[in-house]
Amino acid sequence: MAKLAIIKLPDPILRKVSAPVERVDNEVRKLAADMLETMYAAPGVGLAAVQVGVPRRLIVLDTAKGENEPPRALVMINPEIVALGKEMREHEEGCLSIPDVRIDIERPSSATVRFLDREGKQQELAAEGLLATVVQHEIDHLNGRLIIDFLSRLKRDIIVRRFKKLAKETA
Ligand code: NI
């Protein structure tokens, strides 16, 4: 396994719509394993492939740690939300591509997601609470959507400007 570099705002790749994974093969499984290692090291609770420079529909997540449970790694290939709950849940979200920014975001508190697992088998998971939030956050990444998009244009521009400046300074 190898730790990968996480791409940060304002890299335009983060705005790309990721393409479906066509075949679940060893290359995809290796990428998923590397992404999990990268996510745990960060540390974070979710990571989308586009955040490590691969615009494919693949996400990894593990929300167990945050709630004092044993680790439970999830790999979702071509994930698709098939149902959303009516109730809403607010959570202060962060993103490994936007360090040190936290935004209160309201999303449906439950979500049913259909995906392929590492064996290429179709699975369906009814997610609630933090897991439902993270699943929605990561699938947003696959569609080029970021947490700053939940802010007003003014607030969003302030953050983008800050990260552009930071990128210039560290280039
Ligand atoms: Ni994120």
Coordinates of C-alpha atoms and ligand atoms in Angstrom, one line a residue:
M1 CA 0.0 0.0 0.0
A2 CA 1.1 3.6 -0.5
K3 CA 0.0 6.9 0.8
L4 CA -1.1 9.2 -1.9
A5 CA -0.9 13.0 -2.2
I6 CA -4.3 14.7 -1.6
I7 CA -5.2 17.4 -4.1
K8 CA -6.2 20.7 -2.5
L9 CA -8.4 23.7 -3.5
P10 CA -8.2 25.4 -6.0
D11 CA -7.0 22.6 -8.3
P12 CA -9.5 22.5 -11.1
I13 CA -9.6 18.7 -11.2
L14 CA -11.8 18.9 -8.0
R15 CA -14.5 20.3 -10.3
K16 CA -14.4 17.5 -12.8
V17 CA -17.3 15.0 -13.0
S18 CA -15.7 11.6 -12.4
A19 CA -16.3 8.8 -15.0
P20 CA -17.7 5.4 -14.0
V21 CA -15.3 2.6 -13.2
E22 CA -15.7 0.2 -16.0
R23 CA -14.1 -2.9 -14.5
V24 CA -13.4 -3.8 -10.9
D25 CA -9.9 -5.3 -11.3
N26 CA -6.7 -5.4 -9.3
E27 CA -5.8 -1.9 -10.3
V28 CA -9.0 -0.6 -8.8
R29 CA -8.5 -2.6 -5.7
K30 CA -5.0 -1.3 -5.3
L31 CA -6.2 2.3 -5.7
A32 CA -9.0 1.7 -3.1
A33 CA -6.4 0.2 -0.6
D34 CA -4.0 3.2 -1.2
M35 CA -6.9 5.6 -0.7
L36 CA -7.9 4.0 2.6
E37 CA -4.3 4.3 3.8
T38 CA -4.3 7.9 2.7
M39 CA -7.6 8.6 4.4
Y40 CA -6.6 7.0 7.8
A41 CA -3.3 8.8 7.8
A42 CA -4.8 12.2 7.1
P43 CA -6.9 11.4 9.3
G44 CA -10.3 11.6 7.6
V45 CA -13.6 9.7 7.4
G46 CA -14.0 9.7 3.7
L47 CA -12.0 10.2 0.4
A48 CA -13.0 10.3 -3.3
A49 CA -10.6 9.1 -6.0
V50 CA -10.7 12.5 -7.7
Q51 CA -9.0 13.9 -4.5
V52 CA -5.9 11.8 -5.3
G53 CA -6.0 12.8 -8.9
V54 CA -8.1 9.9 -10.4
P55 CA -11.4 11.2 -11.7
R56 CA -13.2 7.8 -11.4
R57 CA -16.4 7.0 -9.4
L58 CA -14.7 5.4 -6.4
I59 CA -15.0 6.5 -2.8
V60 CA -13.7 5.1 0.5
L61 CA -15.1 5.8 4.0
D62 CA -14.9 4.8 7.6
T63 CA -17.1 6.7 10.1
A64 CA -16.7 4.1 12.8
K65 CA -13.7 5.9 14.5
G66 CA -15.7 9.0 15.2
E67 CA -18.2 7.1 17.2
N68 CA -15.8 4.9 19.2
E69 CA -16.4 1.8 17.2
P70 CA -13.9 -0.6 15.7
P71 CA -12.8 0.4 12.2
R72 CA -15.1 -0.4 9.4
A73 CA -13.7 0.4 6.0
L74 CA -16.1 0.8 3.1
V75 CA -15.2 0.9 -0.5
M76 CA -17.9 2.0 -2.9
I77 CA -17.5 1.8 -6.7
N78 CA -19.9 3.6 -8.9
P79 CA -22.0 4.6 -5.9
E80 CA -25.5 5.9 -6.5
I81 CA -28.0 7.3 -4.1
V82 CA -31.3 5.5 -4.7
A83 CA -33.3 7.1 -1.8
L84 CA -33.0 10.0 0.6
G85 CA -34.8 10.4 3.9
K86 CA -37.2 13.3 4.5
E87 CA -35.6 14.4 7.8
M88 CA -32.6 16.6 7.7
R89 CA -29.4 16.5 9.8
E90 CA -26.9 19.3 10.3
H91 CA -23.3 18.5 10.6
E92 CA -20.1 20.6 10.7
E93 CA -18.3 19.2 7.7
G94 CA -14.6 19.4 6.7
C95 CA -12.8 18.2 3.6
L96 CA -9.3 16.9 3.2
S97 CA -9.0 19.0 0.0
I98 CA -10.0 22.2 1.9
P99 CA -7.9 22.0 5.1
D100 CA -9.0 24.0 8.2
V101 CA -12.4 24.9 6.8
R102 CA -15.5 23.7 8.5
I103 CA -19.0 24.4 7.3
D104 CA -22.4 23.6 8.8
I105 CA -24.3 21.7 6.2
E106 CA -27.8 20.4 6.3
R107 CA -28.4 17.2 4.4
P108 CA -31.0 14.3 4.5
S109 CA -30.3 12.3 7.7
S110 CA -30.6 9.0 5.9
A111 CA -29.6 7.8 2.4
T112 CA -29.7 4.4 0.6
V113 CA -26.8 3.9 -1.6
R114 CA -26.2 1.3 -4.3
F115 CA -22.6 0.5 -5.3
L116 CA -20.2 -2.2 -6.4
D117 CA -17.9 -3.7 -3.7
R118 CA -14.2 -4.6 -4.2
E119 CA -15.4 -7.9 -5.7
G120 CA -17.5 -6.2 -8.2
K121 CA -20.7 -7.4 -6.5
Q122 CA -23.7 -5.0 -6.2
Q123 CA -24.5 -3.9 -2.7
E124 CA -27.1 -1.7 -1.1
L125 CA -26.6 0.1 2.2
A126 CA -29.0 2.1 4.2
A127 CA -26.9 4.8 5.8
E128 CA -27.9 7.0 8.7
G129 CA -26.3 9.7 10.8
L130 CA -22.7 10.5 10.2
L131 CA -22.4 7.7 7.6
A132 CA -25.3 9.2 5.6
T133 CA -23.6 12.6 5.7
V134 CA -20.2 11.3 4.6
V135 CA -21.7 9.2 1.8
Q136 CA -23.4 12.3 0.4
H137 CA -20.3 14.4 0.8
E138 CA -18.1 11.9 -1.1
I139 CA -20.6 11.4 -3.9
D140 CA -20.7 15.2 -4.3
H141 CA -17.0 15.0 -5.0
L142 CA -17.7 12.6 -7.9
N143 CA -19.9 15.3 -9.4
G144 CA -17.4 18.1 -8.9
R145 CA -19.3 19.5 -5.9
L146 CA -17.6 20.8 -2.8
I147 CA -18.7 21.9 0.7
I148 CA -18.0 25.5 -0.2
D149 CA -20.8 25.3 -2.7
F150 CA -23.2 25.3 0.2
L151 CA -22.1 28.9 1.1
S152 CA -23.1 32.2 -0.4
R153 CA -21.0 33.2 -3.4
L154 CA -19.3 35.9 -1.3
K155 CA -18.2 33.6 1.4
R156 CA -17.1 31.0 -1.1
D157 CA -15.0 33.5 -3.0
I158 CA -13.2 34.5 0.2
I159 CA -12.2 30.9 0.8
V160 CA -11.2 30.3 -2.8
R161 CA -9.1 33.4 -2.8
R162 CA -7.4 32.4 0.4
F163 CA -6.5 29.0 -1.1
K164 CA -5.3 30.5 -4.4
K165 CA -2.9 32.7 -2.4
L166 CA -1.7 29.8 -0.3
A167 CA -1.1 27.7 -3.5
K168 CA 1.0 30.5 -5.0
E169 CA 3.0 30.9 -1.8
T170 CA 3.8 27.2 -1.6
A171 CA 4.4 26.7 -5.4
Ligands
NI1 NI -14.3 16.2 0.9

